[in-house]
Amino acid sequence: FEMGSLVQFVCFTTVLPQDEFLHAWEPFASGFLSRGIERIILSENAERSSESAFDYVSRNLWDESRFERAFPHGVRGSGGLGPIGVLQAGGFRLADAVNVDLAGGPRTESKVLCFLMARNGQRENARVAIRTALQHPGVAGTAIFLKDGDARTDRFDMVVEVYCREGAIDEMVDLLRNTTTLFVTAAPVVIGAYREVAEMGVEAKR
């Protein structure tokens, strides 16, 4: 993983079943690939009925200079593709990783994704508290991403990704919810359980 990499999170809400969503998503993702993206991992919310989290989240790994060329004015906040709502969470940098390879293919474990906005001046405290809390036997891998200064959107400034061992997902959701409460603004923490369901990458092009 290169330090000159940026990770873009794109969040989707939709009532479409998985096959129809993937059919709509693939050309959208292919368009990104042609602009120099290195790896896209798409995750599906394990409880699509729950209102609190995004139905799908795409984690896009970019070379920084290509990201800047693709989004010279930053990423647009949100939009839609017909029956699919799209929220651009923005560009992030990897701050902490344990047993996570962003350039690798999809993993089989369930994972928790947590999006939050730390209170002013609290982001580093939040990162340390989360990292400490995640030293837990139920955790198989973790990544903590911090909002890149120039790519700031107003919704989130930190994303936490936690791969969970069998049976640990509910506990990890609660753990993250409780750990982040102290550090976040009034804006809600968006947290959910996910599975990685699709990928695209330079060598994974169909």
PDB file of C-alpha atoms in Angstrom:
ATOM      1  CA  PHE A   1       0.000   0.000   0.000  1.00  0.00           C
ATOM      2  CA  GLU A   2       1.538   3.269  -1.137  1.00  0.00           C
ATOM      3  CA  MET A   3       1.481   6.365   1.000  1.00  0.00           C
ATOM      4  CA  GLY A   4       0.547   8.305  -2.142  1.00  0.00           C
ATOM      5  CA  SER A   5      -2.798   6.551  -2.220  1.00  0.00           C
ATOM      6  CA  LEU A   6      -6.202   7.969  -1.485  1.00  0.00           C
ATOM      7  CA  VAL A   7      -9.267   5.912  -0.649  1.00  0.00           C
ATOM      8  CA  GLN A   8     -12.613   7.177  -1.847  1.00  0.00           C
ATOM      9  CA  PHE A   9     -15.794   5.893  -0.218  1.00  0.00           C
ATOM     10  CA  VAL A  10     -18.982   6.001  -2.264  1.00  0.00           C
ATOM     11  CA  CYS A  11     -22.187   5.084  -0.427  1.00  0.00           C
ATOM     12  CA  PHE A  12     -25.367   3.857  -2.108  1.00  0.00           C
ATOM     13  CA  THR A  13     -28.958   3.566  -0.942  1.00  0.00           C
ATOM     14  CA  THR A  14     -31.422   1.575  -3.015  1.00  0.00           C
ATOM     15  CA  VAL A  15     -34.409  -0.736  -2.818  1.00  0.00           C
ATOM     16  CA  LEU A  16     -33.218  -2.688  -5.875  1.00  0.00           C
ATOM     17  CA  PRO A  17     -32.410  -6.379  -5.362  1.00  0.00           C
ATOM     18  CA  GLN A  18     -28.709  -7.240  -5.523  1.00  0.00           C
ATOM     19  CA  ASP A  19     -28.638  -8.469  -9.131  1.00  0.00           C
ATOM     20  CA  GLU A  20     -30.326  -5.303 -10.435  1.00  0.00           C
ATOM     21  CA  PHE A  21     -28.115  -3.060  -8.335  1.00  0.00           C
ATOM     22  CA  LEU A  22     -24.939  -4.786  -9.571  1.00  0.00           C
ATOM     23  CA  HIS A  23     -26.179  -4.447 -13.151  1.00  0.00           C
ATOM     24  CA  ALA A  24     -26.516  -0.669 -12.644  1.00  0.00           C
ATOM     25  CA  TRP A  25     -23.298  -0.383 -10.633  1.00  0.00           C
ATOM     26  CA  GLU A  26     -20.930  -2.172 -13.036  1.00  0.00           C
ATOM     27  CA  PRO A  27     -20.900   0.476 -15.802  1.00  0.00           C
ATOM     28  CA  PHE A  28     -20.617   3.201 -13.134  1.00  0.00           C
ATOM     29  CA  ALA A  29     -17.600   1.422 -11.596  1.00  0.00           C
ATOM     30  CA  SER A  30     -16.075   0.728 -15.025  1.00  0.00           C
ATOM     31  CA  GLY A  31     -16.157   4.457 -15.724  1.00  0.00           C
ATOM     32  CA  PHE A  32     -14.005   4.991 -12.629  1.00  0.00           C
ATOM     33  CA  LEU A  33     -11.575   2.276 -13.746  1.00  0.00           C
ATOM     34  CA  SER A  34     -10.978   4.089 -17.009  1.00  0.00           C
ATOM     35  CA  ARG A  35      -9.929   7.157 -14.975  1.00  0.00           C
ATOM     36  CA  GLY A  36      -7.090   5.292 -13.297  1.00  0.00           C
ATOM     37  CA  ILE A  37      -8.575   3.696 -10.187  1.00  0.00           C
ATOM     38  CA  GLU A  38      -6.589   0.763  -8.825  1.00  0.00           C
ATOM     39  CA  ARG A  39      -9.098  -1.356  -6.936  1.00  0.00           C
ATOM     40  CA  ILE A  40     -12.800  -1.181  -6.110  1.00  0.00           C
ATOM     41  CA  ILE A  41     -14.343  -3.368  -3.423  1.00  0.00           C
ATOM     42  CA  LEU A  42     -18.138  -3.253  -3.160  1.00  0.00           C
ATOM     43  CA  SER A  43     -19.796  -4.250   0.110  1.00  0.00           C
ATOM     44  CA  GLU A  44     -23.462  -5.016   0.711  1.00  0.00           C
ATOM     45  CA  ASN A  45     -25.255  -4.264   3.960  1.00  0.00           C
ATOM     46  CA  ALA A  46     -26.111  -7.574   5.642  1.00  0.00           C
ATOM     47  CA  GLU A  47     -29.392  -6.097   6.908  1.00  0.00           C
ATOM     48  CA  ARG A  48     -30.653  -4.199   3.901  1.00  0.00           C
ATOM     49  CA  SER A  49     -33.938  -3.463   5.659  1.00  0.00           C
ATOM     50  CA  SER A  50     -32.296  -1.348   8.374  1.00  0.00           C
ATOM     51  CA  GLU A  51     -32.572   2.385   7.776  1.00  0.00           C
ATOM     52  CA  SER A  52     -29.461   3.339   9.688  1.00  0.00           C
ATOM     53  CA  ALA A  53     -26.732   2.316   7.269  1.00  0.00           C
ATOM     54  CA  PHE A  54     -25.985   2.526   3.555  1.00  0.00           C
ATOM     55  CA  ASP A  55     -27.171  -0.427   1.436  1.00  0.00           C
ATOM     56  CA  TYR A  56     -23.869  -0.636  -0.448  1.00  0.00           C
ATOM     57  CA  VAL A  57     -20.457   0.951   0.073  1.00  0.00           C
ATOM     58  CA  SER A  58     -17.716   1.089  -2.523  1.00  0.00           C
ATOM     59  CA  ARG A  59     -14.115   1.460  -1.339  1.00  0.00           C
ATOM     60  CA  ASN A  60     -12.070   2.864  -4.198  1.00  0.00           C
ATOM     61  CA  LEU A  61      -8.269   2.841  -4.065  1.00  0.00           C
ATOM     62  CA  TRP A  62      -6.665   5.615  -6.118  1.00  0.00           C
ATOM     63  CA  ASP A  63      -3.209   6.839  -6.889  1.00  0.00           C
ATOM     64  CA  GLU A  64      -3.345  10.357  -5.442  1.00  0.00           C
ATOM     65  CA  SER A  65      -2.402  12.203  -8.625  1.00  0.00           C
ATOM     66  CA  ARG A  66      -5.039  10.319 -10.618  1.00  0.00           C
ATOM     67  CA  PHE A  67      -7.662  11.080  -7.988  1.00  0.00           C
ATOM     68  CA  GLU A  68      -6.823  14.777  -8.288  1.00  0.00           C
ATOM     69  CA  ARG A  69      -7.115  14.624 -12.078  1.00  0.00           C
ATOM     70  CA  ALA A  70     -10.426  12.783 -11.899  1.00  0.00           C
ATOM     71  CA  PHE A  71     -11.842  15.197  -9.293  1.00  0.00           C
ATOM     72  CA  PRO A  72     -10.083  18.547  -9.798  1.00  0.00           C
ATOM     73  CA  HIS A  73     -12.758  20.345  -7.751  1.00  0.00           C
ATOM     74  CA  GLY A  74     -13.203  17.645  -5.108  1.00  0.00           C
ATOM     75  CA  VAL A  75     -15.936  15.029  -5.181  1.00  0.00           C
ATOM     76  CA  ARG A  76     -19.564  16.012  -5.515  1.00  0.00           C
ATOM     77  CA  GLY A  77     -21.544  15.474  -2.345  1.00  0.00           C
ATOM     78  CA  SER A  78     -24.368  13.331  -3.615  1.00  0.00           C
ATOM     79  CA  GLY A  79     -26.578  12.543  -6.555  1.00  0.00           C
ATOM     80  CA  GLY A  80     -28.448   9.631  -7.978  1.00  0.00           C
ATOM     81  CA  LEU A  81     -28.641   7.001 -10.683  1.00  0.00           C
ATOM     82  CA  GLY A  82     -32.398   6.619 -11.035  1.00  0.00           C
ATOM     83  CA  PRO A  83     -33.530   4.325  -8.197  1.00  0.00           C
ATOM     84  CA  ILE A  84     -30.094   4.518  -6.550  1.00  0.00           C
ATOM     85  CA  GLY A  85     -29.054   7.329  -4.219  1.00  0.00           C
ATOM     86  CA  VAL A  86     -25.329   8.104  -4.205  1.00  0.00           C
ATOM     87  CA  LEU A  87     -23.439   9.819  -1.401  1.00  0.00           C
ATOM     88  CA  GLN A  88     -19.793  10.688  -1.937  1.00  0.00           C
ATOM     89  CA  ALA A  89     -18.139  10.403   1.462  1.00  0.00           C
ATOM     90  CA  GLY A  90     -14.921  11.853  -0.021  1.00  0.00           C
ATOM     91  CA  GLY A  91     -11.218  11.047  -0.127  1.00  0.00           C
ATOM     92  CA  PHE A  92      -9.471   9.502   2.882  1.00  0.00           C
ATOM     93  CA  ARG A  93      -6.006   8.362   3.886  1.00  0.00           C
ATOM     94  CA  LEU A  94      -5.239   5.133   5.674  1.00  0.00           C
ATOM     95  CA  ALA A  95      -4.095   6.048   9.207  1.00  0.00           C
ATOM     96  CA  ASP A  96      -4.012   2.612  10.871  1.00  0.00           C
ATOM     97  CA  ALA A  97      -4.196  -0.886   9.459  1.00  0.00           C
ATOM     98  CA  VAL A  98      -3.868  -4.334  10.979  1.00  0.00           C
ATOM     99  CA  ASN A  99      -4.102  -7.328   8.647  1.00  0.00           C
ATOM    100  CA  VAL A 100      -5.825  -5.398   5.850  1.00  0.00           C
ATOM    101  CA  ASP A 101      -4.633  -5.215   2.228  1.00  0.00           C
ATOM    102  CA  LEU A 102      -6.507  -2.507   0.349  1.00  0.00           C
ATOM    103  CA  ALA A 103      -5.170  -3.713  -2.989  1.00  0.00           C
ATOM    104  CA  GLY A 104      -6.341  -7.281  -2.378  1.00  0.00           C
ATOM    105  CA  GLY A 105      -9.554  -8.930  -3.498  1.00  0.00           C
ATOM    106  CA  PRO A 106     -12.761  -9.346  -1.498  1.00  0.00           C
ATOM    107  CA  ARG A 107     -12.576 -11.080   1.879  1.00  0.00           C
ATOM    108  CA  THR A 108     -14.952 -13.699   3.195  1.00  0.00           C
ATOM    109  CA  GLU A 109     -15.383 -12.334   6.727  1.00  0.00           C
ATOM    110  CA  SER A 110     -18.262 -10.078   7.631  1.00  0.00           C
ATOM    111  CA  LYS A 111     -17.171  -6.565   8.433  1.00  0.00           C
ATOM    112  CA  VAL A 112     -18.431  -3.497  10.216  1.00  0.00           C
ATOM    113  CA  LEU A 113     -18.230  -0.140   8.462  1.00  0.00           C
ATOM    114  CA  CYS A 114     -18.508   2.954  10.620  1.00  0.00           C
ATOM    115  CA  PHE A 115     -18.678   6.517   9.246  1.00  0.00           C
ATOM    116  CA  LEU A 116     -18.385   9.415  11.665  1.00  0.00           C
ATOM    117  CA  MET A 117     -17.555  13.084  12.113  1.00  0.00           C
ATOM    118  CA  ALA A 118     -15.372  13.727  15.156  1.00  0.00           C
ATOM    119  CA  ARG A 119     -15.952  16.818  17.271  1.00  0.00           C
ATOM    120  CA  ASN A 120     -13.553  19.677  16.712  1.00  0.00           C
ATOM    121  CA  GLY A 121     -10.086  18.696  17.843  1.00  0.00           C
ATOM    122  CA  GLN A 122     -11.204  15.198  18.898  1.00  0.00           C
ATOM    123  CA  ARG A 123     -10.275  13.190  15.813  1.00  0.00           C
ATOM    124  CA  GLU A 124      -6.911  11.965  17.050  1.00  0.00           C
ATOM    125  CA  ASN A 125      -8.382  11.022  20.440  1.00  0.00           C
ATOM    126  CA  ALA A 126     -11.157   9.143  18.647  1.00  0.00           C
ATOM    127  CA  ARG A 127      -8.644   7.286  16.473  1.00  0.00           C
ATOM    128  CA  VAL A 128      -6.582   6.171  19.459  1.00  0.00           C
ATOM    129  CA  ALA A 129      -9.666   5.089  21.429  1.00  0.00           C
ATOM    130  CA  ILE A 130     -11.036   3.115  18.471  1.00  0.00           C
ATOM    131  CA  ARG A 131      -7.685   1.473  17.776  1.00  0.00           C
ATOM    132  CA  THR A 132      -7.413   0.450  21.437  1.00  0.00           C
ATOM    133  CA  ALA A 133     -10.986  -0.875  21.587  1.00  0.00           C
ATOM    134  CA  LEU A 134     -10.393  -2.976  18.482  1.00  0.00           C
ATOM    135  CA  GLN A 135      -7.573  -4.950  20.122  1.00  0.00           C
ATOM    136  CA  HIS A 136     -10.184  -7.619  20.655  1.00  0.00           C
ATOM    137  CA  PRO A 137     -10.279 -11.378  19.954  1.00  0.00           C
ATOM    138  CA  GLY A 138     -13.327 -10.948  17.686  1.00  0.00           C
ATOM    139  CA  VAL A 139     -11.368  -8.758  15.271  1.00  0.00           C
ATOM    140  CA  ALA A 140      -9.676 -10.290  12.196  1.00  0.00           C
ATOM    141  CA  GLY A 141      -8.493  -7.036  10.610  1.00  0.00           C
ATOM    142  CA  THR A 142      -8.959  -3.287  10.976  1.00  0.00           C
ATOM    143  CA  ALA A 143      -8.434  -0.140   8.949  1.00  0.00           C
ATOM    144  CA  ILE A 144      -8.979   3.426  10.139  1.00  0.00           C
ATOM    145  CA  PHE A 145      -9.225   6.104   7.458  1.00  0.00           C
ATOM    146  CA  LEU A 146      -8.992   9.853   8.087  1.00  0.00           C
ATOM    147  CA  LYS A 147     -10.436  12.497   5.795  1.00  0.00           C
ATOM    148  CA  ASP A 148      -7.837  14.019   3.531  1.00  0.00           C
ATOM    149  CA  GLY A 149      -7.511  17.735   4.197  1.00  0.00           C
ATOM    150  CA  ASP A 150      -8.162  18.938   0.653  1.00  0.00           C
ATOM    151  CA  ALA A 151     -10.967  16.541  -0.127  1.00  0.00           C
ATOM    152  CA  ARG A 152     -13.199  17.494   2.771  1.00  0.00           C
ATOM    153  CA  THR A 153     -16.919  17.020   2.449  1.00  0.00           C
ATOM    154  CA  ASP A 154     -19.149  17.931   5.331  1.00  0.00           C
ATOM    155  CA  ARG A 155     -20.544  14.588   6.318  1.00  0.00           C
ATOM    156  CA  PHE A 156     -17.727  12.418   7.732  1.00  0.00           C
ATOM    157  CA  ASP A 157     -14.072  12.795   8.622  1.00  0.00           C
ATOM    158  CA  MET A 158     -13.309   9.206   9.661  1.00  0.00           C
ATOM    159  CA  VAL A 159     -14.178   5.741   8.401  1.00  0.00           C
ATOM    160  CA  VAL A 160     -13.492   2.578  10.402  1.00  0.00           C
ATOM    161  CA  GLU A 161     -13.527  -0.840   8.746  1.00  0.00           C
ATOM    162  CA  VAL A 162     -13.414  -3.929  10.973  1.00  0.00           C
ATOM    163  CA  TYR A 163     -13.275  -7.505   9.673  1.00  0.00           C
ATOM    164  CA  CYS A 164     -14.892  -9.778  12.249  1.00  0.00           C
ATOM    165  CA  ARG A 165     -14.415 -13.373  13.252  1.00  0.00           C
ATOM    166  CA  GLU A 166     -17.431 -15.657  13.046  1.00  0.00           C
ATOM    167  CA  GLY A 167     -20.174 -14.586  15.442  1.00  0.00           C
ATOM    168  CA  ALA A 168     -18.502 -11.359  16.589  1.00  0.00           C
ATOM    169  CA  ILE A 169     -20.264  -8.846  14.343  1.00  0.00           C
ATOM    170  CA  ASP A 170     -23.016  -7.665  16.714  1.00  0.00           C
ATOM    171  CA  GLU A 171     -20.506  -7.199  19.510  1.00  0.00           C
ATOM    172  CA  MET A 172     -18.242  -5.169  17.211  1.00  0.00           C
ATOM    173  CA  VAL A 173     -21.141  -2.931  16.141  1.00  0.00           C
ATOM    174  CA  ASP A 174     -21.935  -2.233  19.809  1.00  0.00           C
ATOM    175  CA  LEU A 175     -18.259  -1.746  20.664  1.00  0.00           C
ATOM    176  CA  LEU A 176     -17.790   0.847  17.915  1.00  0.00           C
ATOM    177  CA  ARG A 177     -21.042   2.615  18.755  1.00  0.00           C
ATOM    178  CA  ASN A 178     -20.046   2.896  22.425  1.00  0.00           C
ATOM    179  CA  THR A 179     -16.434   3.898  21.714  1.00  0.00           C
ATOM    180  CA  THR A 180     -17.292   6.623  19.214  1.00  0.00           C
ATOM    181  CA  THR A 181     -20.096   8.239  21.274  1.00  0.00           C
ATOM    182  CA  LEU A 182     -17.638  10.294  23.329  1.00  0.00           C
ATOM    183  CA  PHE A 183     -15.956  11.892  20.339  1.00  0.00           C
ATOM    184  CA  VAL A 184     -18.613  12.598  17.717  1.00  0.00           C
ATOM    185  CA  THR A 185     -20.610  15.664  16.813  1.00  0.00           C
ATOM    186  CA  ALA A 186     -24.376  15.749  16.829  1.00  0.00           C
ATOM    187  CA  ALA A 187     -24.258  14.218  13.339  1.00  0.00           C
ATOM    188  CA  PRO A 188     -25.099  10.527  13.556  1.00  0.00           C
ATOM    189  CA  VAL A 189     -22.546   7.771  13.388  1.00  0.00           C
ATOM    190  CA  VAL A 190     -23.515   5.564  10.437  1.00  0.00           C
ATOM    191  CA  ILE A 191     -22.660   1.980  11.255  1.00  0.00           C
ATOM    192  CA  GLY A 192     -23.619  -1.360   9.745  1.00  0.00           C
ATOM    193  CA  ALA A 193     -22.617  -4.950   9.079  1.00  0.00           C
ATOM    194  CA  TYR A 194     -21.445  -5.719   5.545  1.00  0.00           C
ATOM    195  CA  ARG A 195     -20.173  -8.426   3.239  1.00  0.00           C
ATOM    196  CA  GLU A 196     -17.838  -7.827   0.303  1.00  0.00           C
ATOM    197  CA  VAL A 197     -19.770  -8.876  -2.799  1.00  0.00           C
ATOM    198  CA  ALA A 198     -17.952  -7.563  -5.878  1.00  0.00           C
ATOM    199  CA  GLU A 199     -14.659  -6.133  -7.037  1.00  0.00           C
ATOM    200  CA  MET A 200     -13.095  -4.343  -9.936  1.00  0.00           C
ATOM    201  CA  GLY A 201      -9.459  -3.658 -10.463  1.00  0.00           C
ATOM    202  CA  VAL A 202      -6.934  -3.139 -13.171  1.00  0.00           C
ATOM    203  CA  GLU A 203      -6.452  -6.889 -13.567  1.00  0.00           C
ATOM    204  CA  ALA A 204     -10.029  -7.852 -12.605  1.00  0.00           C
ATOM    205  CA  LYS A 205     -11.611  -6.118 -15.608  1.00  0.00           C
ATOM    206  CA  ARG A 206     -14.005  -8.501 -17.282  1.00  0.00           C
TER     207      ARG A 206
END
